[in-house]
Coordinates of C-alpha atoms and ligand atoms in Angstrom, one line a residue:
M1 CA 0.0 0.0 0.0
T2 CA 2.8 2.5 0.9
F3 CA 4.5 1.6 -2.4
D4 CA 1.3 2.3 -4.4
I5 CA 0.7 5.7 -2.6
S6 CA 4.3 6.9 -2.7
S7 CA 5.1 5.8 -6.3
N8 CA 1.9 7.5 -7.4
L9 CA 2.7 10.8 -5.7
L10 CA 6.4 10.7 -6.6
I11 CA 6.5 9.3 -10.1
G12 CA 2.8 9.2 -11.1
S13 CA 2.7 5.4 -11.5
S14 CA -0.6 3.6 -10.8
P15 CA -1.3 0.1 -9.3
G16 CA -0.9 -2.5 -12.1
E17 CA 1.7 -4.4 -14.0
I18 CA 4.3 -1.6 -14.1
N19 CA 4.0 -1.0 -10.4
D20 CA 4.3 -4.7 -9.6
R21 CA 7.6 -4.8 -11.6
L22 CA 8.8 -1.5 -9.9
F23 CA 8.0 -3.0 -6.5
Q24 CA 10.0 -6.2 -7.3
W25 CA 13.0 -4.1 -8.2
F26 CA 12.5 -2.0 -5.1
L27 CA 12.5 -5.1 -2.9
E28 CA 15.8 -6.2 -4.6
V29 CA 17.4 -2.8 -3.9
S30 CA 16.2 -3.0 -0.2
K31 CA 17.7 -6.5 0.2
G32 CA 21.1 -5.2 -1.0
L33 CA 21.2 -2.1 1.2
F34 CA 23.0 -3.8 4.0
A35 CA 24.6 -6.7 2.1
F36 CA 28.3 -7.3 1.6
P37 CA 29.4 -5.1 -1.3
L38 CA 30.3 -8.0 -3.7
P39 CA 29.1 -6.7 -7.0
W40 CA 28.5 -10.1 -8.8
R41 CA 25.2 -10.6 -10.5
W42 CA 24.1 -13.4 -8.2
T43 CA 24.9 -11.7 -4.9
P44 CA 22.2 -9.6 -3.1
F45 CA 24.4 -6.5 -3.6
G46 CA 24.9 -7.3 -7.3
K47 CA 21.1 -7.9 -7.8
A48 CA 20.4 -4.6 -5.9
L49 CA 22.7 -2.7 -8.3
E50 CA 21.0 -4.2 -11.3
A51 CA 17.5 -3.4 -9.9
R52 CA 18.6 0.1 -9.1
E53 CA 19.6 0.6 -12.8
K54 CA 16.2 -0.6 -13.9
I55 CA 14.4 1.8 -11.6
L56 CA 16.7 4.7 -12.8
A57 CA 15.9 3.7 -16.4
Y58 CA 12.2 3.8 -15.6
I59 CA 12.5 7.2 -14.1
E60 CA 14.4 8.4 -17.2
T61 CA 11.6 7.3 -19.4
A62 CA 9.1 9.0 -17.1
M63 CA 11.2 12.2 -17.4
A64 CA 11.0 12.1 -21.1
E65 CA 7.2 11.8 -20.9
R66 CA 7.0 14.8 -18.6
E67 CA 9.1 16.9 -21.0
L68 CA 6.1 16.5 -23.4
S69 CA 3.3 16.7 -20.8
P70 CA 4.0 17.7 -17.2
K71 CA 2.1 15.8 -14.5
E72 CA 1.0 16.5 -11.0
D73 CA 3.8 14.6 -9.3
V74 CA 7.1 15.2 -7.5
L75 CA 9.1 14.2 -10.5
T76 CA 7.6 17.0 -12.5
L77 CA 8.3 19.4 -9.6
L78 CA 11.9 18.3 -9.5
M79 CA 12.3 18.9 -13.2
Q80 CA 10.8 22.4 -12.9
V81 CA 12.5 23.6 -9.8
K82 CA 15.2 26.4 -10.0
D83 CA 17.5 27.9 -7.5
D84 CA 18.0 31.6 -7.0
R85 CA 20.5 31.7 -9.9
A86 CA 17.8 30.1 -12.1
Q87 CA 19.7 26.8 -12.2
G88 CA 17.7 23.6 -12.3
L89 CA 18.8 20.1 -11.2
T90 CA 20.8 17.9 -13.7
A91 CA 19.1 14.8 -15.1
S92 CA 21.3 12.6 -13.0
E93 CA 20.4 14.6 -9.8
I94 CA 16.7 14.3 -10.6
K95 CA 17.0 10.6 -11.0
S96 CA 18.9 10.0 -7.8
Q97 CA 16.8 12.4 -5.8
T98 CA 13.6 10.6 -7.0
L99 CA 15.2 7.2 -6.2
A100 CA 16.1 8.5 -2.7
L101 CA 12.6 9.7 -2.1
L102 CA 11.1 6.3 -3.2
L103 CA 13.6 4.3 -1.1
G104 CA 13.2 6.6 1.9
S105 CA 9.4 6.6 1.9
I106 CA 8.2 3.1 1.4
A107 CA 9.7 0.6 3.9
N108 CA 9.9 3.1 6.8
T109 CA 6.3 4.0 6.5
A110 CA 5.2 0.4 6.2
S111 CA 7.3 -0.5 9.2
M112 CA 5.6 2.1 11.4
L113 CA 2.1 1.1 10.2
T114 CA 2.9 -2.6 10.9
C115 CA 4.1 -1.7 14.4
T116 CA 1.1 0.4 15.0
C117 CA -1.2 -2.5 14.2
M118 CA 0.9 -4.8 16.4
A119 CA 1.0 -2.5 19.4
L120 CA -2.8 -1.8 19.3
A121 CA -3.6 -5.5 19.0
Q122 CA -1.4 -6.1 22.0
N123 CA -2.9 -3.3 24.0
P124 CA -6.7 -3.5 23.7
D125 CA -7.3 -0.8 26.4
I126 CA -5.4 1.7 24.3
L127 CA -7.3 0.6 21.2
T128 CA -10.6 1.1 23.0
K129 CA -9.6 4.6 24.1
A130 CA -8.4 5.5 20.6
R131 CA -11.8 4.3 19.2
I132 CA -13.7 6.4 21.7
E133 CA -11.7 9.4 20.5
Q134 CA -12.6 8.6 16.9
Q135 CA -16.3 8.3 17.7
E136 CA -16.3 11.6 19.6
I137 CA -14.8 13.4 16.6
G138 CA -17.9 12.2 14.7
I139 CA -16.3 11.7 11.4
E140 CA -18.4 11.4 8.3
E141 CA -16.5 10.2 5.3
P142 CA -14.6 11.5 3.6
L143 CA -12.0 12.1 6.3
R144 CA -10.8 15.8 6.2
L145 CA -7.7 17.5 7.4
E146 CA -9.8 19.2 10.0
H147 CA -10.7 15.8 11.6
L148 CA -7.0 14.9 11.8
K149 CA -6.3 17.9 14.0
H150 CA -8.6 16.6 16.7
M151 CA -7.0 13.2 17.0
T152 CA -4.8 14.1 19.9
Y153 CA -4.8 10.7 21.6
L154 CA -4.0 9.0 18.3
E155 CA -1.1 11.4 18.0
Q156 CA 0.2 10.2 21.4
I157 CA -0.1 6.6 20.3
L158 CA 1.8 7.3 17.1
K159 CA 4.6 9.2 19.0
E160 CA 4.9 6.1 21.3
V161 CA 5.1 3.8 18.3
E162 CA 7.8 6.1 16.9
R163 CA 9.7 5.9 20.2
R164 CA 9.2 2.2 21.0
Y165 CA 9.5 0.9 17.4
P166 CA 11.6 3.3 15.3
P167 CA 11.9 1.9 11.8
V168 CA 15.5 3.1 11.5
G169 CA 17.7 2.4 14.5
A170 CA 20.5 4.9 13.9
G171 CA 21.9 7.6 11.5
F172 CA 25.2 9.0 10.5
R173 CA 26.8 12.4 10.8
R174 CA 30.2 13.7 9.7
V175 CA 32.1 15.6 12.4
V176 CA 32.5 19.2 11.1
K177 CA 34.4 20.4 14.2
P178 CA 36.6 18.3 16.6
F179 CA 35.2 18.0 20.1
V180 CA 35.6 16.2 23.4
F181 CA 32.8 14.1 24.8
Q182 CA 33.1 12.4 28.2
D183 CA 37.0 12.3 27.9
Y184 CA 36.9 11.0 24.3
Y185 CA 38.4 13.2 21.6
V186 CA 36.5 13.1 18.4
P187 CA 38.5 14.4 15.4
Q188 CA 37.1 16.4 12.5
D189 CA 35.9 14.4 9.4
W190 CA 35.1 11.3 11.4
N191 CA 31.9 9.5 10.7
M192 CA 29.7 9.2 13.8
M193 CA 26.7 7.2 14.4
Y194 CA 23.9 8.6 16.5
S195 CA 21.6 6.1 18.1
I196 CA 17.8 6.5 17.7
I197 CA 17.1 3.3 19.6
G198 CA 19.5 4.2 22.4
T199 CA 17.9 7.6 22.8
H200 CA 14.4 6.2 22.9
N201 CA 15.4 3.6 25.5
D202 CA 17.1 6.0 27.8
S203 CA 15.3 5.7 31.1
R204 CA 16.3 9.2 32.1
I205 CA 14.0 10.5 29.4
Y206 CA 11.5 7.6 29.2
P207 CA 11.1 5.7 32.5
E208 CA 10.4 1.9 31.9
P209 CA 11.3 2.3 28.3
K210 CA 10.2 -1.2 27.2
R211 CA 6.6 -0.5 28.3
F212 CA 4.3 0.7 25.5
D213 CA 2.6 3.7 27.0
P214 CA 1.1 6.6 25.0
E215 CA 0.4 8.5 28.2
R216 CA 4.1 9.5 28.2
F217 CA 3.2 11.9 25.5
S218 CA 0.1 13.4 27.2
P219 CA 0.4 17.1 27.7
E220 CA 0.6 16.7 31.5
N221 CA 3.4 14.1 31.3
I222 CA 5.7 15.3 28.6
G223 CA 5.0 19.0 29.2
N224 CA 8.1 20.9 28.0
K225 CA 10.3 17.9 28.4
L226 CA 10.1 17.0 24.7
T227 CA 13.0 18.6 23.0
D228 CA 14.1 18.3 19.3
F229 CA 16.5 15.5 20.2
N230 CA 14.7 13.1 22.5
L231 CA 12.1 11.7 20.0
I232 CA 14.2 11.2 16.8
G233 CA 12.5 8.4 14.8
F234 CA 12.7 10.8 11.9
G235 CA 16.2 12.0 12.7
G236 CA 17.1 15.5 14.0
G237 CA 18.5 18.8 13.1
N238 CA 18.8 20.3 9.6
R239 CA 19.1 16.9 7.9
N240 CA 16.1 15.3 9.5
C241 CA 13.6 13.4 7.3
I242 CA 12.3 15.4 4.4
G243 CA 9.1 13.2 4.2
I244 CA 8.1 13.6 7.9
A245 CA 4.8 15.5 7.3
F246 CA 3.8 13.2 4.4
A247 CA 4.6 10.1 6.4
K248 CA 2.8 11.3 9.6
T249 CA -0.3 12.2 7.6
L250 CA -0.4 8.9 5.8
I251 CA 0.0 6.9 9.0
K252 CA -2.6 8.9 10.8
V253 CA -5.2 8.5 8.0
F254 CA -4.5 4.8 7.9
A255 CA -4.6 4.3 11.6
S256 CA -7.8 6.3 11.9
Y257 CA -9.5 4.3 9.2
L258 CA -8.4 1.0 10.7
I259 CA -9.6 1.9 14.2
R260 CA -12.9 3.1 13.0
H261 CA -13.7 0.2 10.7
Y262 CA -11.9 -2.9 12.0
N263 CA -11.2 -5.1 14.9
W264 CA -8.1 -7.2 14.5
E265 CA -6.3 -9.9 16.4
L266 CA -2.8 -11.3 16.0
L267 CA -2.8 -14.9 14.7
P268 CA -1.1 -17.5 16.9
K269 CA 2.1 -19.3 16.0
Q270 CA 4.0 -16.3 14.6
D271 CA 7.4 -15.0 15.5
L272 CA 7.0 -11.4 16.6
T273 CA 10.8 -11.0 17.3
L274 CA 11.7 -7.7 15.6
N275 CA 14.3 -7.7 12.9
P276 CA 16.1 -4.3 12.8
I277 CA 17.3 -4.5 9.1
P278 CA 16.6 -3.1 6.6
V279 CA 13.8 -1.6 8.7
L280 CA 12.2 -2.7 12.0
C281 CA 9.7 -5.5 11.2
P282 CA 8.5 -8.7 12.9
R283 CA 10.6 -11.6 11.6
S284 CA 7.8 -13.3 9.7
G285 CA 5.8 -10.1 8.9
L286 CA 2.6 -9.4 10.9
K287 CA -0.3 -11.9 10.5
V288 CA -3.6 -10.5 11.7
K289 CA -7.2 -11.5 11.4
L290 CA -9.3 -8.5 10.5
N291 CA -13.1 -8.2 11.2
K292 CA -15.1 -5.4 9.8
L293 CA -17.0 -3.5 12.5
Ligands
HEM1 C1 7.6 6.5 9.0 C2 8.2 6.9 8.0 C3 9.6 7.5 7.9 C4 10.7 7.4 8.9 C5 10.6 6.7 10.2 C6 11.8 8.1 8.3 C7 13.0 8.2 8.9 C8 14.1 8.9 8.4 C9 15.3 9.1 9.1 C10 15.7 8.6 10.5 C11 16.1 9.9 8.4 C12 17.6 10.3 8.7 C13 17.4 11.7 9.2 C14 18.6 12.2 10.0 O1 19.7 11.6 10.0 O2 18.5 13.2 10.8 C15 15.4 10.1 7.1 C16 15.9 10.9 6.1 C17 15.2 11.0 4.9 N1 13.9 10.6 4.6 FE1 12.7 9.7 5.8 N2 11.5 8.6 7.1 C18 10.2 8.2 6.8 C19 9.4 8.6 5.7 C20 9.9 9.2 4.6 C21 9.2 9.6 3.4 C22 7.7 9.4 3.3 C23 10.0 10.2 2.5 C24 9.8 10.8 1.2 C25 8.6 11.1 0.7 C26 11.3 10.2 3.2 C27 12.5 10.7 2.6 C28 13.7 10.9 3.3 C29 14.8 11.5 2.7 C30 15.0 12.0 1.3 C31 15.8 11.6 3.7 C32 17.2 12.2 3.6 C33 17.1 13.7 4.1 C34 18.5 14.4 4.1 O3 19.5 13.7 4.1 O4 18.5 15.6 4.0 N3 11.2 9.6 4.4 N4 14.2 9.6 7.2

């Protein structure tokens, strides 16, 4: 679902044969992201490189089509955008930016949606409270932006999903200025890893960090304790996630729809151990039985 939505908004493709092929290539690329960099055709890394070329070739064809007739998608915007010296992006920049957006959007959003379903199934009291909030808002389809603003408890739940189940466990930064941290000297130009999981499990910020508890983010509890750097599922600082507003809206719309229209339970005999790579996800996916309300 996240692939169909993102690829439609980014490169204007619609569900169907081409999307199925694009999705397969996308899966190959994802499998190679953390593989050994052995570039032979039969290794996960080699297959990922090949799939990447196919996606780039597809984007190139889509660009040629937009030269003739622009569409309402991100690819068209990237082709039209100019900086203050009236310079546009090069074709190769447009292709790699589009690929980055596609790769950045799909699996992360799917991971957070999956963990939201899992957490709500495991915490029926929280689900009931969320459902009451939805009923009180009195939504008549179609859902509007105005409705989303009133879903404050759902927002707390989604923040707690971000904290407890961040799709990406860590990120990288280059050291631009040397510094000393707790007696360690860190030289300029080093690569540093900042830990999202470590921050979210720091009991000085979040007592009993393993507990799933949306009340942490209630206005009374979090107050002004929430800084820019203690909830960092989307990164932090100038280079945080560019898709944050899109992802949060998509997840909220999905969660609201699910809560209003379905009950679901986790099927037995599944392994819910979470695999962290390439994005956080239960080892065998998440198997649920859905019942329409
Ligand atoms: C739940 C969904 C998502 C999560 C958890 C997520 C998480 C992240 C994280 C942790 C980073 C690194 C930020 C940093 O180091 O400070 C990042 C960067 C990025 N994300 Fe997302 N992301 C999500 C959805 C999206 C979507 C929907 C898009 C595109 C439409 C997107 C595009 C990007 C891009 C392009 C970057 C690189 C930004 C830069 O380097 O300036 N992400 N994301």
